[in-house]
Coordinates of C-alpha atoms in Angstrom, one line a residue:
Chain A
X1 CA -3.5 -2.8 36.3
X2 CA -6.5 -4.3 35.0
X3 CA -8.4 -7.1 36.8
X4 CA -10.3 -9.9 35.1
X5 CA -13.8 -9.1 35.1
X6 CA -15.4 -10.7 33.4
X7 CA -18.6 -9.0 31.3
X8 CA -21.5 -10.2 29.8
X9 CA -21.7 -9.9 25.7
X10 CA -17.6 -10.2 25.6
X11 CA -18.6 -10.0 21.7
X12 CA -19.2 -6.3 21.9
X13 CA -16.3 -4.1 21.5
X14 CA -18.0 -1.3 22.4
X15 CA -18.8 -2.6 25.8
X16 CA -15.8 -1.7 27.3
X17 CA -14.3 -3.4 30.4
X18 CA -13.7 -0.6 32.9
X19 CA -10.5 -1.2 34.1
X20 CA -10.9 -1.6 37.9
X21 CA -8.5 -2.4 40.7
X22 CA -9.9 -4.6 42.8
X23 CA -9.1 -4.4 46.1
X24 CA -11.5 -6.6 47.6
X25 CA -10.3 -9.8 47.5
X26 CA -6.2 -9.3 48.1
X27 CA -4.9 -12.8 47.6
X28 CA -7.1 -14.1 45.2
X29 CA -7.1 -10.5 43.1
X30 CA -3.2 -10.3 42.9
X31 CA -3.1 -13.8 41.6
X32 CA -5.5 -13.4 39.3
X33 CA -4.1 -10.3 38.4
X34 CA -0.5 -11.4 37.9
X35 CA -2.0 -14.1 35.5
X36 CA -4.0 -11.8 33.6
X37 CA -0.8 -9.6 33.1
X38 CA 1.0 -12.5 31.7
X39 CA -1.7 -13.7 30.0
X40 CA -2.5 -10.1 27.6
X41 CA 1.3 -10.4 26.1
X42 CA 0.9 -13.9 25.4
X43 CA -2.8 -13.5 24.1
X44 CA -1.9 -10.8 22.3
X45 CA 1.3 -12.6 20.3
X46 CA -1.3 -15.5 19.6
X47 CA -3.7 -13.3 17.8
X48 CA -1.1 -11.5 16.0
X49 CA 0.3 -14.5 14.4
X50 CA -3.3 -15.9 13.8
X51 CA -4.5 -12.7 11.9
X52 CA -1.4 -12.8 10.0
X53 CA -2.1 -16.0 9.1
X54 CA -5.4 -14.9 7.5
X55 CA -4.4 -12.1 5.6
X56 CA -1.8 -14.6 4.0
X57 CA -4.6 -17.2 3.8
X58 CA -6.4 -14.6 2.0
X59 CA -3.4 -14.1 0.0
X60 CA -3.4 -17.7 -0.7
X61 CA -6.9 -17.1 -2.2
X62 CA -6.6 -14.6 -4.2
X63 CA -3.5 -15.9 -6.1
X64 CA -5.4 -19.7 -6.5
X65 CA -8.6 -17.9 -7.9
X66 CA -6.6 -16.0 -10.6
X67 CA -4.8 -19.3 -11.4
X68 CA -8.5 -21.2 -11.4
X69 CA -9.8 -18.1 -13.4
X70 CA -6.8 -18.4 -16.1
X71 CA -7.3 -22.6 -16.4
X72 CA -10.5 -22.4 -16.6
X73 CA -10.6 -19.5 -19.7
X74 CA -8.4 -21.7 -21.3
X75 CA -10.5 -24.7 -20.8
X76 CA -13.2 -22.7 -22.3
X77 CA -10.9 -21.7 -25.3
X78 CA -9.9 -25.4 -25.7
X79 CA -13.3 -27.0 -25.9
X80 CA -14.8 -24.0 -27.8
X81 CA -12.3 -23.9 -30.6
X82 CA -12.7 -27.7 -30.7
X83 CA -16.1 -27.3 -31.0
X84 CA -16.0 -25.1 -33.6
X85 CA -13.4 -26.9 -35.5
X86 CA -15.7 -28.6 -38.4
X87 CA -17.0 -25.2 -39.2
X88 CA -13.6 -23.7 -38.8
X89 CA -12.1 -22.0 -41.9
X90 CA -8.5 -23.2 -42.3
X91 CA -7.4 -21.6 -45.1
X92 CA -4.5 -23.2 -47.4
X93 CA -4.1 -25.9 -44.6
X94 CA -7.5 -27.2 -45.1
X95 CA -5.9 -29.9 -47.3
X96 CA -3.6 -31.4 -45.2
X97 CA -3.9 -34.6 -44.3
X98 CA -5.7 -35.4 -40.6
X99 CA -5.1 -31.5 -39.7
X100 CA -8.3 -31.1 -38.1
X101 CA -8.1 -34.3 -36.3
X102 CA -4.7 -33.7 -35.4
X103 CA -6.1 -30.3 -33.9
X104 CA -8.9 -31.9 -32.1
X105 CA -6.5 -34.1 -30.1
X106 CA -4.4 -31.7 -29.3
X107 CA -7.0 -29.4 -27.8
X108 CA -8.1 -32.2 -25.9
X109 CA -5.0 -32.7 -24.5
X110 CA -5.2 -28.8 -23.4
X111 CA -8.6 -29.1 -22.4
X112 CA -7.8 -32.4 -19.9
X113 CA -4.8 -30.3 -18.8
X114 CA -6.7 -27.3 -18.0
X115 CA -9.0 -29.5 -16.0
X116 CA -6.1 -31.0 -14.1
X117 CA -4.7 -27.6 -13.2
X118 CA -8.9 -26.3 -12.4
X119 CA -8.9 -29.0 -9.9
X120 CA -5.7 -28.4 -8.5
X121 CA -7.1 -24.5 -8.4
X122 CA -10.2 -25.3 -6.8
X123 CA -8.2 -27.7 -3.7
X124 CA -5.9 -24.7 -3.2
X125 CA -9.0 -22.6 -2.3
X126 CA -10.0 -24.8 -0.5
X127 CA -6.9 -25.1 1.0
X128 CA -7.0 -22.1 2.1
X129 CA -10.6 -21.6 3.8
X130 CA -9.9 -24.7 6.0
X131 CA -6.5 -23.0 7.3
X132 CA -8.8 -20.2 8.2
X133 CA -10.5 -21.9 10.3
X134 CA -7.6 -23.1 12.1
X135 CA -6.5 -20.1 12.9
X136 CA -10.6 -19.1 14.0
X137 CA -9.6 -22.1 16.5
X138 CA -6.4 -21.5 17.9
X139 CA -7.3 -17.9 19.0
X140 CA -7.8 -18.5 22.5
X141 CA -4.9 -18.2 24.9
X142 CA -4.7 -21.1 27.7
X143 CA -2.7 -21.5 30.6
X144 CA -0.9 -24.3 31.2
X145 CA 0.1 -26.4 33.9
X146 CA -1.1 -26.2 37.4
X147 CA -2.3 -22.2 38.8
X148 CA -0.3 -23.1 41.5
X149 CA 3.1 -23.8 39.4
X150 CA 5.3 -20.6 40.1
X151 CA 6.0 -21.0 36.6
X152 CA 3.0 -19.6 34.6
X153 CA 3.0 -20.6 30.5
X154 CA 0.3 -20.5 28.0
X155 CA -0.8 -23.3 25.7
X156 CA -3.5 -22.7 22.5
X157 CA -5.2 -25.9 23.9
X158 CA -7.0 -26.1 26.4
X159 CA -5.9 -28.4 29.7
X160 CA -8.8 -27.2 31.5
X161 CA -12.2 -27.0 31.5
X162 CA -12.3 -23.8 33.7
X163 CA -10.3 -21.8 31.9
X164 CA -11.9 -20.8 28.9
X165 CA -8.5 -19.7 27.0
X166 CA -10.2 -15.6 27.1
X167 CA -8.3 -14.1 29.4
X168 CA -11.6 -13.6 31.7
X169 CA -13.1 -11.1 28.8
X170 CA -10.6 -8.6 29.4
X171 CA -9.9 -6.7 26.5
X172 CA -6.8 -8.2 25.0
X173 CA -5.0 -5.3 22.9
X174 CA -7.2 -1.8 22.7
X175 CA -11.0 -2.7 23.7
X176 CA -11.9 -5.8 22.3
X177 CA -12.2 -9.4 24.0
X178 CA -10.9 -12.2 22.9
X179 CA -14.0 -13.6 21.3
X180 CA -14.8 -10.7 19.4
X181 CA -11.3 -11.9 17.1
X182 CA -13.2 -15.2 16.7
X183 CA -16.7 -13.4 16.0
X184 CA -14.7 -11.8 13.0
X185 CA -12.7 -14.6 12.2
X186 CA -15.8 -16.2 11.2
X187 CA -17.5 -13.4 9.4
X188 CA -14.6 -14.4 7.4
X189 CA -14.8 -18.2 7.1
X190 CA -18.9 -17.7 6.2
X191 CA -18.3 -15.6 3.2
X192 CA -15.2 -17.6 1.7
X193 CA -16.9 -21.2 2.8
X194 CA -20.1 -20.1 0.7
X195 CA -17.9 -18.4 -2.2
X196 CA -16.2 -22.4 -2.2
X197 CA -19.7 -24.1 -2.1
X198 CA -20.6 -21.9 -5.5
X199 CA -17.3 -22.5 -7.0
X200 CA -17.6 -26.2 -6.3
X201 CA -20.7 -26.5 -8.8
X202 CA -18.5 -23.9 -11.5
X203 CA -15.5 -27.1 -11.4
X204 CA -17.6 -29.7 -11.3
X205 CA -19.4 -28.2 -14.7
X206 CA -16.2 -27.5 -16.2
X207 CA -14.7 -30.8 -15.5
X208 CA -17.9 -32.3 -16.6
X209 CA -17.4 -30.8 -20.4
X210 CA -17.4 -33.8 -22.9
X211 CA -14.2 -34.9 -24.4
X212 CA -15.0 -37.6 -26.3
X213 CA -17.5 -39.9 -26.1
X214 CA -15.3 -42.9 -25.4
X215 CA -13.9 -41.3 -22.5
X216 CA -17.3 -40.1 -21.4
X217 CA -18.1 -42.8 -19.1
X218 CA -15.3 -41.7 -16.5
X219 CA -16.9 -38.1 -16.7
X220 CA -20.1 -39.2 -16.6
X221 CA -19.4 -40.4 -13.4
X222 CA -19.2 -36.9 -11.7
X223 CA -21.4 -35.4 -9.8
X224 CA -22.1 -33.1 -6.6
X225 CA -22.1 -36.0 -3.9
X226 CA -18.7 -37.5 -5.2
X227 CA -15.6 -36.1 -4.3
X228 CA -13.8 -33.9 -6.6
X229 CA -10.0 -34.9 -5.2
X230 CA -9.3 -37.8 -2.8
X231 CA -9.6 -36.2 0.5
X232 CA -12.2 -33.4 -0.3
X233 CA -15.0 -34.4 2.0
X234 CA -12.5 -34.5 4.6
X235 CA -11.8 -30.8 3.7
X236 CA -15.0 -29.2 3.1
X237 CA -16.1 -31.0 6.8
X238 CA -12.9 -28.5 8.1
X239 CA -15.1 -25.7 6.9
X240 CA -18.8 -27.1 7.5
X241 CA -19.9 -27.7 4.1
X242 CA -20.2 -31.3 4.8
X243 CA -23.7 -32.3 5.7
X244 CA -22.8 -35.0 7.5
X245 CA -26.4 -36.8 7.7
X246 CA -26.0 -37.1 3.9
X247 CA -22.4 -37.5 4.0
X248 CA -22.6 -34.7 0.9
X249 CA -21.3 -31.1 0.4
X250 CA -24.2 -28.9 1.4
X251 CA -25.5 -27.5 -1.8
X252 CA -24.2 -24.2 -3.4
X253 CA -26.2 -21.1 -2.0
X254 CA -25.2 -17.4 -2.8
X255 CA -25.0 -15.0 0.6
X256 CA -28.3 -13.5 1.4
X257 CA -30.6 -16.0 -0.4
X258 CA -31.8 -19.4 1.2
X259 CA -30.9 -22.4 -1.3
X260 CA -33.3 -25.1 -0.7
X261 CA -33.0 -26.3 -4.2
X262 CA -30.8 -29.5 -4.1
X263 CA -31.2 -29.9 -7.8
X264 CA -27.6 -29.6 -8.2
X265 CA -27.5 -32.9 -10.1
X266 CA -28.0 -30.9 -13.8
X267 CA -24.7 -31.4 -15.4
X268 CA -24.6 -29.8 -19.0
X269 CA -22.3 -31.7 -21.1
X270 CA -22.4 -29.6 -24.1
X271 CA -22.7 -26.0 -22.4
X272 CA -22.9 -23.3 -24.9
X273 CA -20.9 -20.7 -25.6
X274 CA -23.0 -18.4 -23.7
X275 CA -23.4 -20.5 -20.4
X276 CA -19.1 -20.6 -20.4
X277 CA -19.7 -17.2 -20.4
X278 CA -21.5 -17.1 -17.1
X279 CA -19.5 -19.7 -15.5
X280 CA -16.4 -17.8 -16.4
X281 CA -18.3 -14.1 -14.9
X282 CA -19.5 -16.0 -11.7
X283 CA -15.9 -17.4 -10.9
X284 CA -14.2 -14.0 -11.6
X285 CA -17.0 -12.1 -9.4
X286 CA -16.6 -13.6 -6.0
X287 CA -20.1 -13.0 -5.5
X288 CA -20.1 -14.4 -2.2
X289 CA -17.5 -12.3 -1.0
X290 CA -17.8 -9.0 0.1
X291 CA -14.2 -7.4 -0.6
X292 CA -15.1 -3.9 1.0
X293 CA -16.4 -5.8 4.3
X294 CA -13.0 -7.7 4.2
X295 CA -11.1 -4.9 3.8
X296 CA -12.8 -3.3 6.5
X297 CA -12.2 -6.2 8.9
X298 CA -9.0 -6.4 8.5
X299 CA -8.6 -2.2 8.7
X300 CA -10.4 -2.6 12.0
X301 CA -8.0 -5.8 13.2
X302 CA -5.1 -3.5 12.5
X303 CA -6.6 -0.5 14.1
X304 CA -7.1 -2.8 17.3
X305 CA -3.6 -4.5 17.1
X306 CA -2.5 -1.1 16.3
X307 CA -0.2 -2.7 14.0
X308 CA 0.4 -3.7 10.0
X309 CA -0.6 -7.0 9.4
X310 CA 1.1 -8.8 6.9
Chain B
X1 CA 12.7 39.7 -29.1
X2 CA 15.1 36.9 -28.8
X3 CA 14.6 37.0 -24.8
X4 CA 10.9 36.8 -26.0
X5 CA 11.3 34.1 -28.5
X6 CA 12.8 31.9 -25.1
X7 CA 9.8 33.1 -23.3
X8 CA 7.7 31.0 -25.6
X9 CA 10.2 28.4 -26.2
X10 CA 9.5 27.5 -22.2
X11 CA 5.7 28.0 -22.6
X12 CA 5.9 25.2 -25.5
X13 CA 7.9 23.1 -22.9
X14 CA 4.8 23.3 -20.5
X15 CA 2.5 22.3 -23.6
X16 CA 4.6 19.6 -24.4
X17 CA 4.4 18.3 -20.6
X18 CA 0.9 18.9 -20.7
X19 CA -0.1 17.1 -23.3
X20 CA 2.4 14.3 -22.1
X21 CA 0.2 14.5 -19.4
X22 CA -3.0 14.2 -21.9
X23 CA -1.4 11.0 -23.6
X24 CA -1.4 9.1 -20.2
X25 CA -4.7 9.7 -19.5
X26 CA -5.9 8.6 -23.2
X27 CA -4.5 5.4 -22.5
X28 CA -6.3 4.9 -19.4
X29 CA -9.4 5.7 -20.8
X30 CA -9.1 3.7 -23.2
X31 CA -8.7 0.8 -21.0
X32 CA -11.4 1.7 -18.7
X33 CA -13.7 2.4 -21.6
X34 CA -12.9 -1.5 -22.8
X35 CA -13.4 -3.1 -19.4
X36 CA -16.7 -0.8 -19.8
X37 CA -17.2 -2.5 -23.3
X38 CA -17.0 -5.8 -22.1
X39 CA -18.9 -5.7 -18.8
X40 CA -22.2 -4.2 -20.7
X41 CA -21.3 -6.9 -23.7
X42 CA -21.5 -9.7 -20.7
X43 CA -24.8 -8.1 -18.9
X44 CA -26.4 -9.5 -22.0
X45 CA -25.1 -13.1 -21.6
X46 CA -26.4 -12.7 -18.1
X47 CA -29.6 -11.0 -18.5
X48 CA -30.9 -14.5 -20.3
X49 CA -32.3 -17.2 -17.9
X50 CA -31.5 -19.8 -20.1
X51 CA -27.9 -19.1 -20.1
X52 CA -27.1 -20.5 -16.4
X53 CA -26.7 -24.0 -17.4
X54 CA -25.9 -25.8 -14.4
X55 CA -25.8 -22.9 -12.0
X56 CA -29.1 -22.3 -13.3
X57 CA -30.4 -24.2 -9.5
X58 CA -28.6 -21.9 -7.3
X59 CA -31.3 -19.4 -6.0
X60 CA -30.3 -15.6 -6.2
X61 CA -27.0 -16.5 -9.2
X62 CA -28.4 -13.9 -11.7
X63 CA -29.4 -11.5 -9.2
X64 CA -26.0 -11.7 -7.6
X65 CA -23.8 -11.5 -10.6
X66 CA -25.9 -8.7 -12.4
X67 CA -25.5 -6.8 -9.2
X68 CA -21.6 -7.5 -8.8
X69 CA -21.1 -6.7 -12.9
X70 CA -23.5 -3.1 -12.5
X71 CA -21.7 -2.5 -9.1
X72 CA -18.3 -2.8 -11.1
X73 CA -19.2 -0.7 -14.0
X74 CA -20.6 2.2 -12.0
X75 CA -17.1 1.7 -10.2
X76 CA -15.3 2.6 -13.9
X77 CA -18.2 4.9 -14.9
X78 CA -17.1 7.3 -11.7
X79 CA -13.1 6.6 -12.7
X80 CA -13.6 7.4 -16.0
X81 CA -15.8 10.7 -15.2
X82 CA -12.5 11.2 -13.0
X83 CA -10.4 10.8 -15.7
X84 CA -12.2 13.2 -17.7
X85 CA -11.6 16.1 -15.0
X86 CA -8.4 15.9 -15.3
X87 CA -8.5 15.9 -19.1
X88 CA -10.7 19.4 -18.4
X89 CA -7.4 20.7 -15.8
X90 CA -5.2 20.2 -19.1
X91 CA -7.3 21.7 -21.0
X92 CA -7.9 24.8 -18.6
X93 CA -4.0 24.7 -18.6
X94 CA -3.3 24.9 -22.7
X95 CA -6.2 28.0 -22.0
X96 CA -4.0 30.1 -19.8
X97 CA -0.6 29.5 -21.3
X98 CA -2.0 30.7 -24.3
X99 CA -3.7 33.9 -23.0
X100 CA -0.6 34.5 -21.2
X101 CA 1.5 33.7 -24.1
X102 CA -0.9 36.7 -26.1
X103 CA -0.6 39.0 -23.2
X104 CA 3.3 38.6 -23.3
X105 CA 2.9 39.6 -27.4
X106 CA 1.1 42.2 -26.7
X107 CA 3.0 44.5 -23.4
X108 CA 6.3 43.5 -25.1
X109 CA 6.1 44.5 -28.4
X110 CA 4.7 46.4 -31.6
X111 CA 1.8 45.1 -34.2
X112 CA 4.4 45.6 -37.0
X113 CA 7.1 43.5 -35.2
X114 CA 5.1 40.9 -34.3
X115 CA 5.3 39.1 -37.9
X116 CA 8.9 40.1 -37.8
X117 CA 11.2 36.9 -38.2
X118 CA 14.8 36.7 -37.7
X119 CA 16.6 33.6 -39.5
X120 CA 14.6 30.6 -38.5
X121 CA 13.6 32.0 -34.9
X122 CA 9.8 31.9 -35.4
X123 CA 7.6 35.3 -35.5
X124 CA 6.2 36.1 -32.0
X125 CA 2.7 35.9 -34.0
X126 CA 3.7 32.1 -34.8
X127 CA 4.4 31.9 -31.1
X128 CA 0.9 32.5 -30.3
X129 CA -1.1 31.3 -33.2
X130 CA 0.1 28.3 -31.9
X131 CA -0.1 27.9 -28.7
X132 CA -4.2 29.4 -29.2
X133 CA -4.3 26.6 -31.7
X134 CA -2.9 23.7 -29.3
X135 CA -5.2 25.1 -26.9
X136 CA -8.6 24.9 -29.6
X137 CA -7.6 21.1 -30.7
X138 CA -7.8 19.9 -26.8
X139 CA -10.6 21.7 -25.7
X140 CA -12.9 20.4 -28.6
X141 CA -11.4 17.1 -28.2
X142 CA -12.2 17.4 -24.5
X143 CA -15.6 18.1 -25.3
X144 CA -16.3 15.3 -27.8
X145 CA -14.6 12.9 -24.9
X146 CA -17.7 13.9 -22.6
X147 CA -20.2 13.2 -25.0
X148 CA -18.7 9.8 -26.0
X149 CA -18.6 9.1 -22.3
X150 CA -22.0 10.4 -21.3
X151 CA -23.1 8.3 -24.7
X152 CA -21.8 5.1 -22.7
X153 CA -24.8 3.2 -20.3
X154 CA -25.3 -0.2 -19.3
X155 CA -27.6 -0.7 -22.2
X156 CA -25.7 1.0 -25.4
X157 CA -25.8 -2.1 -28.2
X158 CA -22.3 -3.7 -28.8
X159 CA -22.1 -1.9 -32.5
X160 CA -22.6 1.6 -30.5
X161 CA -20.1 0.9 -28.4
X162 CA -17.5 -0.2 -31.3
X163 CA -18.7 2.9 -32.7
X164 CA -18.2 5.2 -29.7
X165 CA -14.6 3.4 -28.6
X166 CA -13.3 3.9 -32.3
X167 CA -14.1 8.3 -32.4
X168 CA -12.4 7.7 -28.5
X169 CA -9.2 6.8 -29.4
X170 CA -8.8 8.4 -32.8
X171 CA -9.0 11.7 -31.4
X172 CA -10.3 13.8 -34.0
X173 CA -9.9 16.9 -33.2
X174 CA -5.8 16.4 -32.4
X175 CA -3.9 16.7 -35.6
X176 CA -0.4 15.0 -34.3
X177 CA 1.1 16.3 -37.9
X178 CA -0.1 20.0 -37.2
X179 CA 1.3 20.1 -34.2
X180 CA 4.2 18.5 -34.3
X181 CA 4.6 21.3 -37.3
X182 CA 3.9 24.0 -35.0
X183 CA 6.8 22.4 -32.6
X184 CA 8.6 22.2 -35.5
X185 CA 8.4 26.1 -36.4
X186 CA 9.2 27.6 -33.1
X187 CA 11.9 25.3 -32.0
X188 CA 13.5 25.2 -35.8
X189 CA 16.8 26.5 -34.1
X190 CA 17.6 23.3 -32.2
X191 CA 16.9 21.0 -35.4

């Protein structure tokens, strides 16, 4: 029977808790021992639920980032082909009445559609990064009620400020403590809560594309320290990309590289064909998130929980 | 002989699989080779400063998606060298059903009755020709695949590339008549 002892560096996994009996103190040990042997099953049905919250968080992801990838090609096709449409060869049709206009409105129509359903895209990712970090924040395990209740239950919020909700630092499935889950959880969060930052700047450009000039003024309007939806401040604070002193998303930043460039007020009205391009190749990449590394985590979660997540 | 003629008759059934076999992999060449296409097209696009627009103010963009584009391509690069290994097993397979397929010729019969035919049972010569033939049209075709591939880098021009993807899938050195014509000869009986 393990005994709560706690270690130093809980974070480590490979700083194993020997498992000791301790004999020393009798009543206090076997309490504290009972509670920690109630306390691993319950731990351990919390973090399994959590974790399989973030793989379908991830899920979540992955499926609003191909819709976002498709509504946003066809934005691009939309605005292009209207773009081009003066130059545009139309053949035997060329003398119908109003045809090009008639075309132009149309892909207008797509293009504000496409924008609608970009946005909508962009709050599902979103979405998505905040839920992780509800479940980074409900890993810990509490007890709840009074240590003297013969009845022993466990809460996800804490009731009291002694118990820190880890179990002591034992480890809670194979070798790791409880906060190593949150350590990982947060690997996590950091790489998608970037990835949302960049992809922030990549809607707000494509939202930004002219339509037509009378309608510009609303567009106009946009830019990186107003909200995209109703609500999204209120979000991105859920995943700290708020700066709060500014009351403004933190500015777009790509892993591994310090942004200190707050220039983010450049909005290209008239992008070429070229930039699209780009925007289009730095939504698809993900650049921010290291696939392999989240592969890996969740491999080594499993391995741990000795268990399929799904 | 007419033991003999079945003989081949199966060895053309293992061609057939094979090049079954051959067709898949074509395909997924082809496909890798255009995501290939379009990756070095788009290394272009983002080679040029000027073509950030707005993302131009995030420090490292460039650096990052050139990285994530080259890591992808080397990721297709190493399937398709894959690919072609296998295309190398196929051919290394056509190789030894036809040497077995002259050995057979050669311990079960006579020179003279080798051109023999009976009805529309094919000669035991057409049996090999054939099958040596099959074998010749893959391997060369094998070996042009390698040096279109190997032809392939992150900096070919677009007009290359066109070039290189159209000799890729028409597959030169296949005639699909001549061998369906060889098919035709030795299994004539079943038509």
């Amino acid at each position: 029977m393990e005994s709560p002892v706690s270690h130093a560096g809980g974070e480590e996994p490979e700083a194993r808790t020997p498992v000791v009996s301790s004999g020393t103190n009798l009543v206090a040990g076997s309490q504290s021992s009972s509670r920690s042997r109630l306390w691993r099953p319950a731990a351990q049905r919390n973090l399994r639920n959590q974790w399989s919250r973030l793989v379908s968080c991830r899920g979540r992801w992955v499926s609003a980032s191909s819709e976002g990838r498709a509504s946003a090609t066809a934005l691009v096709n939309a605005y292009l082909s209207r773009r081009y449409m003066p130059e545009m060869n139309l053949g035997v049709l060329k003398d119908m009445p109003m045809i090009r206009e008639n075309a132009c409105e149309k892909l207008e129509r797509k293009q504000e559609l496409c924008q609608r359903k970009l946005l909508s895209s962009y709050k599902d990712l979103v979405d998505a990064v905040s839920q992780f970090t509800k479940a980074r924040d409900s890993m810990r395990c509490y007890l709840k009620g009074s240590s003297a209740s013969p009845l022993v239950q466990f809460s996800q919020l804490s009731q009291d400020n002694d118990d820190p909700g880890d179990g002591g630092g034992v480890p809670v499935f194979t070798s790791w403590a409880l906060p190593y889950f949150e350590k990982l959880a947060q690997e996590l969060i950091d790489m998608f809560a970037v990835e949302i930052s960049l992809k922030r700047l990549i809607v707000l450009q494509l939202l930004s594309i002219a339509c037509q000039d009378a309608q510009g003024a609303q567009a106009d309007e946009r830019n990186w320290s107003i909200e995209l939806y109703e609500g999204e401040f209120n979000d991105l604070n859920t995943v700290d990309l708020l700066c709060r002193e500014r009351f403004q998303p933190n500015p777009p930043r790509i892993r591994g590289f310090q942004s200190n460039n707050p220039a983010t007020e450049q909005i290209n009205r008239n992008p070429t064909r070229e930039t699209l391009h780009v925007y289009l190749t730095a939504w698809i990449s993900d650049v921010n998130v290291d696939i392999m590394r989240v592969d890996e985590i969740f491999g080594m979660v499993e391995d741990e929980m000795q268990l399929k997540l799904s | 002989m007419e033991s003999l003629v079945r003989k081949y008759q199966q060895k053309y059934r293992k061609v057939e699989g094979e090049m079954k076999r051959w067709d898949e992999l074509q395909s997924r060449l082809l496909s890798h080779f255009g995501s290939a296409s379009s990756i070095i097209d788009r290394l272009e696009v983002l080679r040029e400063k000027k073509n950030y627009g707005g993302l131009t103010c995030v420090d490292g963009v460039k650096e990052a998606l050139l990285g994530k584009q080259l890591e992808t391509l080397e990721r297709i690069f190493s399937t398709m060298k894959d690919i072609l290994k296998q295309f190398q097993s196929i051919v290394v397979s056509l190789d030894k059903i036809s040497k077995d397929g002259s050995q057979l010729s050669k311990s079960e019969s006579t020179p003279s009755s080798c051109r023999m035919k009976i009805g529309i049972k094919p000669s035991l010569a057409e049996c090999v020709e054939g099958l040596k033939m099959i074998h010749e049209m893959h391997q060369s075709e094998y070996l042009l695949k390698v040096s279109l591939i190997s032809a392939l880098t992150w900096n070919t021009s677009s007009r290359e590339i066109a070039g290189l993807n159209q000799f890729l899938a028409d597959q030169p050195n296949i005639s699909k008549d001549e061998v369906q014509g060889i098919f035709g000869v030795i299994f004539a009986e079943e038509n």
